[in-house]
Coordinates of C-alpha atoms and ligand atoms in Angstrom, one line a residue:
X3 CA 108.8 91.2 93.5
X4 CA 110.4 94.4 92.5
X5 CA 109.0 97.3 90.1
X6 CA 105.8 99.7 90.4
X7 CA 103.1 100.5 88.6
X8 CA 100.5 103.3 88.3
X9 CA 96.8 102.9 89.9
X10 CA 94.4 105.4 88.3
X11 CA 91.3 106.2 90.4
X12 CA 88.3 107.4 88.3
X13 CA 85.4 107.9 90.8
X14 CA 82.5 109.7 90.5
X15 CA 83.4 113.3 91.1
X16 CA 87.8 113.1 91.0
X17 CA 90.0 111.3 89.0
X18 CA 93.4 109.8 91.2
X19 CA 96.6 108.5 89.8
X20 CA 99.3 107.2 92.1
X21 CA 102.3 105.4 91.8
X22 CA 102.6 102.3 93.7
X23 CA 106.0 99.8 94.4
X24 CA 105.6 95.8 94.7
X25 CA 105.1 96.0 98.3
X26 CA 102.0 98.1 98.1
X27 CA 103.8 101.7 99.1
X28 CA 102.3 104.5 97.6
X29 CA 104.9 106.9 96.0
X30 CA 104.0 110.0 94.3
X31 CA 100.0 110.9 94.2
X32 CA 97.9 113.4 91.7
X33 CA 94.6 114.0 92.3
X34 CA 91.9 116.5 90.4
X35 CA 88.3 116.9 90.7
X36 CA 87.2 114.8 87.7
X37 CA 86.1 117.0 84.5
X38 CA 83.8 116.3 81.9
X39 CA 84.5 119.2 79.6
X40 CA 88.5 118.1 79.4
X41 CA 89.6 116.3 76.4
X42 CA 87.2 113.3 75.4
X43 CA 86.4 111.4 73.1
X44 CA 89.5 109.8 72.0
X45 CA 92.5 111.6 73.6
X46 CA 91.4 110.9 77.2
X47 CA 92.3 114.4 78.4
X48 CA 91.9 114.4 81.7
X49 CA 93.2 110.6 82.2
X50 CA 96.3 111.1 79.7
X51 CA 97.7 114.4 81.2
X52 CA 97.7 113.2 84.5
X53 CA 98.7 109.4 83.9
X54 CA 101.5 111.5 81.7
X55 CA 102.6 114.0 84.6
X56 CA 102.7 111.0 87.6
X57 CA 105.4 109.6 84.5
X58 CA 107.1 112.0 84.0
X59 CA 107.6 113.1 87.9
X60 CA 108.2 109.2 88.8
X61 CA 112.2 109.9 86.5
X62 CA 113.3 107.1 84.8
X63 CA 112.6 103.1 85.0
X64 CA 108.7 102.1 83.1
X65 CA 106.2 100.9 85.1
X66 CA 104.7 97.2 84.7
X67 CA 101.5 98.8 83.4
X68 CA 98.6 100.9 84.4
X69 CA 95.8 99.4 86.6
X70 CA 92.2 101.7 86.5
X71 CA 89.8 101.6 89.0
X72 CA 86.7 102.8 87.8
X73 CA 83.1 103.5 88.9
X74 CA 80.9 100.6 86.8
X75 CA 80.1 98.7 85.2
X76 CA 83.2 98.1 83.6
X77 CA 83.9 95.3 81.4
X78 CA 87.3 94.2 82.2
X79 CA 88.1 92.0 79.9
X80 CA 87.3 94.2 76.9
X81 CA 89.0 97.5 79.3
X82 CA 86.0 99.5 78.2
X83 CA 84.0 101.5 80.8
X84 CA 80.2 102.1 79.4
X85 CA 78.4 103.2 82.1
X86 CA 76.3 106.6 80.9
X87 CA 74.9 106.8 85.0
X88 CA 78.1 107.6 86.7
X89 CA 80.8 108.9 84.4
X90 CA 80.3 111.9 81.5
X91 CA 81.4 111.0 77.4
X92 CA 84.4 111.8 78.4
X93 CA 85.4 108.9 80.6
X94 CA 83.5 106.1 78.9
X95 CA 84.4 103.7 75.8
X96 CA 87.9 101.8 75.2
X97 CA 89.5 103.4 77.8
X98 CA 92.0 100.4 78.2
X99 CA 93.2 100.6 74.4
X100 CA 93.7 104.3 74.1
X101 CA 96.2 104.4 77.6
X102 CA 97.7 101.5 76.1
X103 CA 98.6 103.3 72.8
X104 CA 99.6 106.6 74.4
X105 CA 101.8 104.9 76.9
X106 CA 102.9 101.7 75.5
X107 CA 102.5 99.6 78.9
X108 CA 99.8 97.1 79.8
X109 CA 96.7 98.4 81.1
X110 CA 94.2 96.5 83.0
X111 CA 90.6 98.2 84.0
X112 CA 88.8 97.0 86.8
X113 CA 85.1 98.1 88.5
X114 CA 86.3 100.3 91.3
X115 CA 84.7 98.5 94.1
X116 CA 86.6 95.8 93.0
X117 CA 90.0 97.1 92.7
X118 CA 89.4 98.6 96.6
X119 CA 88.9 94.9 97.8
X120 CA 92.3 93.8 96.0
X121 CA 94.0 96.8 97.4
X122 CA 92.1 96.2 101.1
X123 CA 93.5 92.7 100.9
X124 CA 96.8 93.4 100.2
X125 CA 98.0 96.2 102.2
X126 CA 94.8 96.6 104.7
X127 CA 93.4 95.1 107.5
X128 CA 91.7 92.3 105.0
X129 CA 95.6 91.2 103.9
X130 CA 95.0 88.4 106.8
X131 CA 91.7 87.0 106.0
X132 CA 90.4 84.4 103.0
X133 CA 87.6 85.9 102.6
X134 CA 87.1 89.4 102.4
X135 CA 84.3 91.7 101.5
X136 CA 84.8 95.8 101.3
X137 CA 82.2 98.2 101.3
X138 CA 82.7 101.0 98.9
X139 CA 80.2 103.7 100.3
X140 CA 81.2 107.1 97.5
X141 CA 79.1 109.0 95.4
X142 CA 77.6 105.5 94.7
X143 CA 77.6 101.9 96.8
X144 CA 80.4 98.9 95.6
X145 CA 81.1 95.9 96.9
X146 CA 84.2 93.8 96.5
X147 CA 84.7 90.1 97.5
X148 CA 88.0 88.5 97.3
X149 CA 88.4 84.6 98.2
X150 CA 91.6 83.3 98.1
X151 CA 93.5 86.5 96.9
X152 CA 91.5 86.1 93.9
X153 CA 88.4 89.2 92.8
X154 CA 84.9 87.0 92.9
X155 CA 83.6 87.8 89.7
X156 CA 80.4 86.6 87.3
X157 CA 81.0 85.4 84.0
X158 CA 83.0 87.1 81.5
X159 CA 84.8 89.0 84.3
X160 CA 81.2 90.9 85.2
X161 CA 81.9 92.6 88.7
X162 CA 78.2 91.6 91.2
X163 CA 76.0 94.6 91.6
X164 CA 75.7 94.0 95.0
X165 CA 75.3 97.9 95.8
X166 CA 72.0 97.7 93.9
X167 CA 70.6 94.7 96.0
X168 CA 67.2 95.8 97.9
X169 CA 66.8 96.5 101.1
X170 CA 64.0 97.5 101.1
X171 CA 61.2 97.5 98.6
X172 CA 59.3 100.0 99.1
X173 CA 62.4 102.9 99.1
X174 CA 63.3 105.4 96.2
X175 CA 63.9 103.8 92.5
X176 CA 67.1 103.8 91.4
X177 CA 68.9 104.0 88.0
X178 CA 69.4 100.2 88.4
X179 CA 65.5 99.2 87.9
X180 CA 64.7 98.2 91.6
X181 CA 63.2 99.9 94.6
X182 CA 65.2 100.9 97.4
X183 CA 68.4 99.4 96.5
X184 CA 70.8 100.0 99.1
X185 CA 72.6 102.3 96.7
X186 CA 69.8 104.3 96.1
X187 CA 68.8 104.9 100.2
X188 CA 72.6 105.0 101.8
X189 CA 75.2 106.4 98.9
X190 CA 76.9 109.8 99.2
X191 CA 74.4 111.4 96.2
X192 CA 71.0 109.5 98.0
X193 CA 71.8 111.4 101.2
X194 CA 72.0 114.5 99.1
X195 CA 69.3 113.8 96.8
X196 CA 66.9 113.3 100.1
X197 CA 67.9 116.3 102.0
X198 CA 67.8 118.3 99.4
X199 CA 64.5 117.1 99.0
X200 CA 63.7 117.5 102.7
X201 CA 64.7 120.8 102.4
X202 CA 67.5 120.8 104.9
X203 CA 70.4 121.5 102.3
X204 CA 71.1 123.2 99.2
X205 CA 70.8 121.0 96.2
X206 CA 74.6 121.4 95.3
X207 CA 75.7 120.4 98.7
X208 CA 77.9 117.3 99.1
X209 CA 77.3 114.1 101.5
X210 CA 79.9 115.5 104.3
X211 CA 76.8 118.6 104.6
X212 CA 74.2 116.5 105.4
X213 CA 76.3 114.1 107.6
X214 CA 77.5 117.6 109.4
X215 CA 74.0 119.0 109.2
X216 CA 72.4 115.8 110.9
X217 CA 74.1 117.1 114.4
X218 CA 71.3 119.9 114.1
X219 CA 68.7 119.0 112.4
X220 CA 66.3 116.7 112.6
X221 CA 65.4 115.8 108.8
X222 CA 69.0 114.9 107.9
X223 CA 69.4 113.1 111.4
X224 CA 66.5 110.7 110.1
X225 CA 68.3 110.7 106.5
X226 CA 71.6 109.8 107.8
X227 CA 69.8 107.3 110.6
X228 CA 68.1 105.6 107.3
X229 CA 71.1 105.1 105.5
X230 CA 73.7 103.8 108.4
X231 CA 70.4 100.6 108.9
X232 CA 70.8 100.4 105.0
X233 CA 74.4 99.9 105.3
X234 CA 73.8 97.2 108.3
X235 CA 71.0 95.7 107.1
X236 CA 73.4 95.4 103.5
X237 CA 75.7 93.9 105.4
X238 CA 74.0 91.2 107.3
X239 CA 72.6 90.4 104.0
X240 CA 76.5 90.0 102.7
X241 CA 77.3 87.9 105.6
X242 CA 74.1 85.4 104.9
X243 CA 75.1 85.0 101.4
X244 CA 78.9 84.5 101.4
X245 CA 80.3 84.2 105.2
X246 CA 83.1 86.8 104.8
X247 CA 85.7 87.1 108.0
X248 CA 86.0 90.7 107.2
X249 CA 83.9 93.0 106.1
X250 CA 86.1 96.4 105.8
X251 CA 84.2 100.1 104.8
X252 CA 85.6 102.3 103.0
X253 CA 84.6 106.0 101.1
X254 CA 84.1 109.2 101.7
X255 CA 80.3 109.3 102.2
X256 CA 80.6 107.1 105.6
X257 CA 79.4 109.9 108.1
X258 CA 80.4 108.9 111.5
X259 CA 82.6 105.8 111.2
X260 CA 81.9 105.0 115.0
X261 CA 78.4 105.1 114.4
X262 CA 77.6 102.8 111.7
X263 CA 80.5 100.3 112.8
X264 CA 78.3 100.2 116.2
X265 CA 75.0 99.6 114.0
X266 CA 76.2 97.4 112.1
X267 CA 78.3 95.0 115.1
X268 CA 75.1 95.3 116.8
X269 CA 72.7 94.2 113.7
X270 CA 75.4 90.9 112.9
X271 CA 75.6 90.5 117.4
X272 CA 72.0 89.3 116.7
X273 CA 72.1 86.9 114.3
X274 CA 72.2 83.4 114.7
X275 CA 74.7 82.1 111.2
X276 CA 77.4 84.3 112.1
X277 CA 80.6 81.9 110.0
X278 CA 83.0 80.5 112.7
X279 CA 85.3 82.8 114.1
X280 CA 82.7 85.7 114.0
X281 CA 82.5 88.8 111.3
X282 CA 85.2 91.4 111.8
X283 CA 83.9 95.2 111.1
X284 CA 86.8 97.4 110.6
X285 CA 87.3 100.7 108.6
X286 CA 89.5 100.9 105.7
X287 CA 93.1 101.9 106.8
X288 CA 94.2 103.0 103.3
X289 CA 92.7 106.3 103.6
X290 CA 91.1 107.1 100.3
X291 CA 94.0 105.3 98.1
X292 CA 92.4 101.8 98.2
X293 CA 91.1 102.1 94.7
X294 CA 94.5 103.1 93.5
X295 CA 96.8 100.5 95.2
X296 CA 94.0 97.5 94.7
X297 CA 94.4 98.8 90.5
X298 CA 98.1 99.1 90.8
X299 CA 98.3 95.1 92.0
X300 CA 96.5 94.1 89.3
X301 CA 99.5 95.0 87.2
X302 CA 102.3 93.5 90.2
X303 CA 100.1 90.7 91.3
X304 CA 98.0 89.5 88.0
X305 CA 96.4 86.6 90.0
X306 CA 94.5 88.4 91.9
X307 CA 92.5 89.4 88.6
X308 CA 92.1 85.5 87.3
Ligands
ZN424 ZN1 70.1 100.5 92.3

């Protein structure tokens, strides 16, 4: 396979673009703290500019198209992103079209928890495993399953909530409609949401202050403490229901990797249907540009999208 294409990031507080060759390599990267007040409505600021600039920087030669990652839902086969909970105006609606027309390349838009599983099961740890599940732990909680170098998908391309499954029923209620969903108890903005609550940090600090605040005090300790058994209990309950070989985190709302790989190892060390040849637990190696590289194979590797 030769060429590149461009992965486009769009999570819920920065938008990414990167270019990305055949094998996977990451080339050039541009990354800005996503802005709702930039462009909109049709133009696509904010995406547009920077899909333009990566272009223009990357000289001559097209790319095979643009692959988008973004925080869902998503509905993939129509490319338009619709979810009013996790992106402004600005982000939402036909995104697919409108890159389409302003670049003239093929553009494929993907749920980003998704597009991390296709990029952890190319170039990660997952690239050696048929079944693969990755934990996208960010601002909000994705999962994505791959089988066979394929994306597992519901009908009409829908991407599994799987972030919004409960663990346990009698937690906070989330956007989604349930109680205690592990996305409402263990994401990036419920750690903030419940110190902040608690008290123990300001209500615009970020996820990495009440994982760094937990070393001191005792509110965020229990805050973080409740979201790592989330995770592992989220994770046994992935392992009952689909027998992955891998399951691989990856985020930046993870607090201390060491910790929560040990919770969860211990949690699946206990439990009787662990598939044949045991779960591995491993940590994303792709630092941060999983979302990007799993869009950009979309676009190199279309079967992984089928
Ligand atoms: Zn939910």
């Amino acid at each position: 396979v030769t060429g590149w294409a461009v992965g486009v990031d769009i999570g819920g507080t920065g938008v990414r673009v990167a270019q990305v060759a055949a094998t996977g390599a990451v080339g050039r990267v541009l990354s800005e703290p996503l802005d709702a007040h930039r462009g909109g409505g049709r133009d696509l600021g904010q995406l547009t500019d920077m899909v333009g600039a990566l272009l223009e920087k990357s000289g001559p030669g097209r790319p095979a198209g643009i692959g988008i990652a973004a925080t869902g839902p998503v509905d993939p086969e129509r490319g338009v992103i619709s979810n009013r909970h996790t992106l402004p105006e600005s982000f939402r609606g036909p995104v697919g079209r409108r890159l389409e027309q302003a670049f003239g390349v093929p553009v494929r838009l993907e749920n980003d928890a998704d597009a991390a599983a296709a990029g952890e099961s190319w170039t990660g740890p997952g690239a050696t495993v048929e079944i693969l599940a990755c934990i996208t732990i960010g601002t909000g909680i994705g999962c994505g399953v791959i089988r066979g170098a394929k994306i597992v998908r519901g009908p009409r391309g829908w991407h599994p909530e799987f972030g919004h499954h409960v663990v346990d029923p009698s937690g906070p209620p989330c956007y989604c409609g349930a109680r205690g969903c592990v996305e409402s108890i263990a994401s990036g903005s419920a750690v903030v949401r419940a110190a902040s609550a608690a008290g123990a940090v300001a209500a615009d600090a970020g996820a990495a202050d009440v994982f760094a605040a937990a070393a001191r005090d005792p509110d965020c300790r229990v805050i973080v403490g409740r979201a790592h058994s989330a995770i592992a209990t989220a994770v046994l309950n992935l392992v009952a229901a689909l027998a992955p070989q891998m399951v691989v985190l990856t985020g930046n709302a993870i607090g201390r990797p060491g910790d929560l790989v040990r919770q969860i190892r211990r949690r699946l060390g206990s439990y009787l249907f662990t598939p044949p040849g045991g779960v591995r637990v491993r940590l994303s190696e792709l630092g941060g540009m999983a979302g990007c590289i799993g869009a950009a194979r979309l676009m190199l590797e279309p079967g992984v999208w089928s």
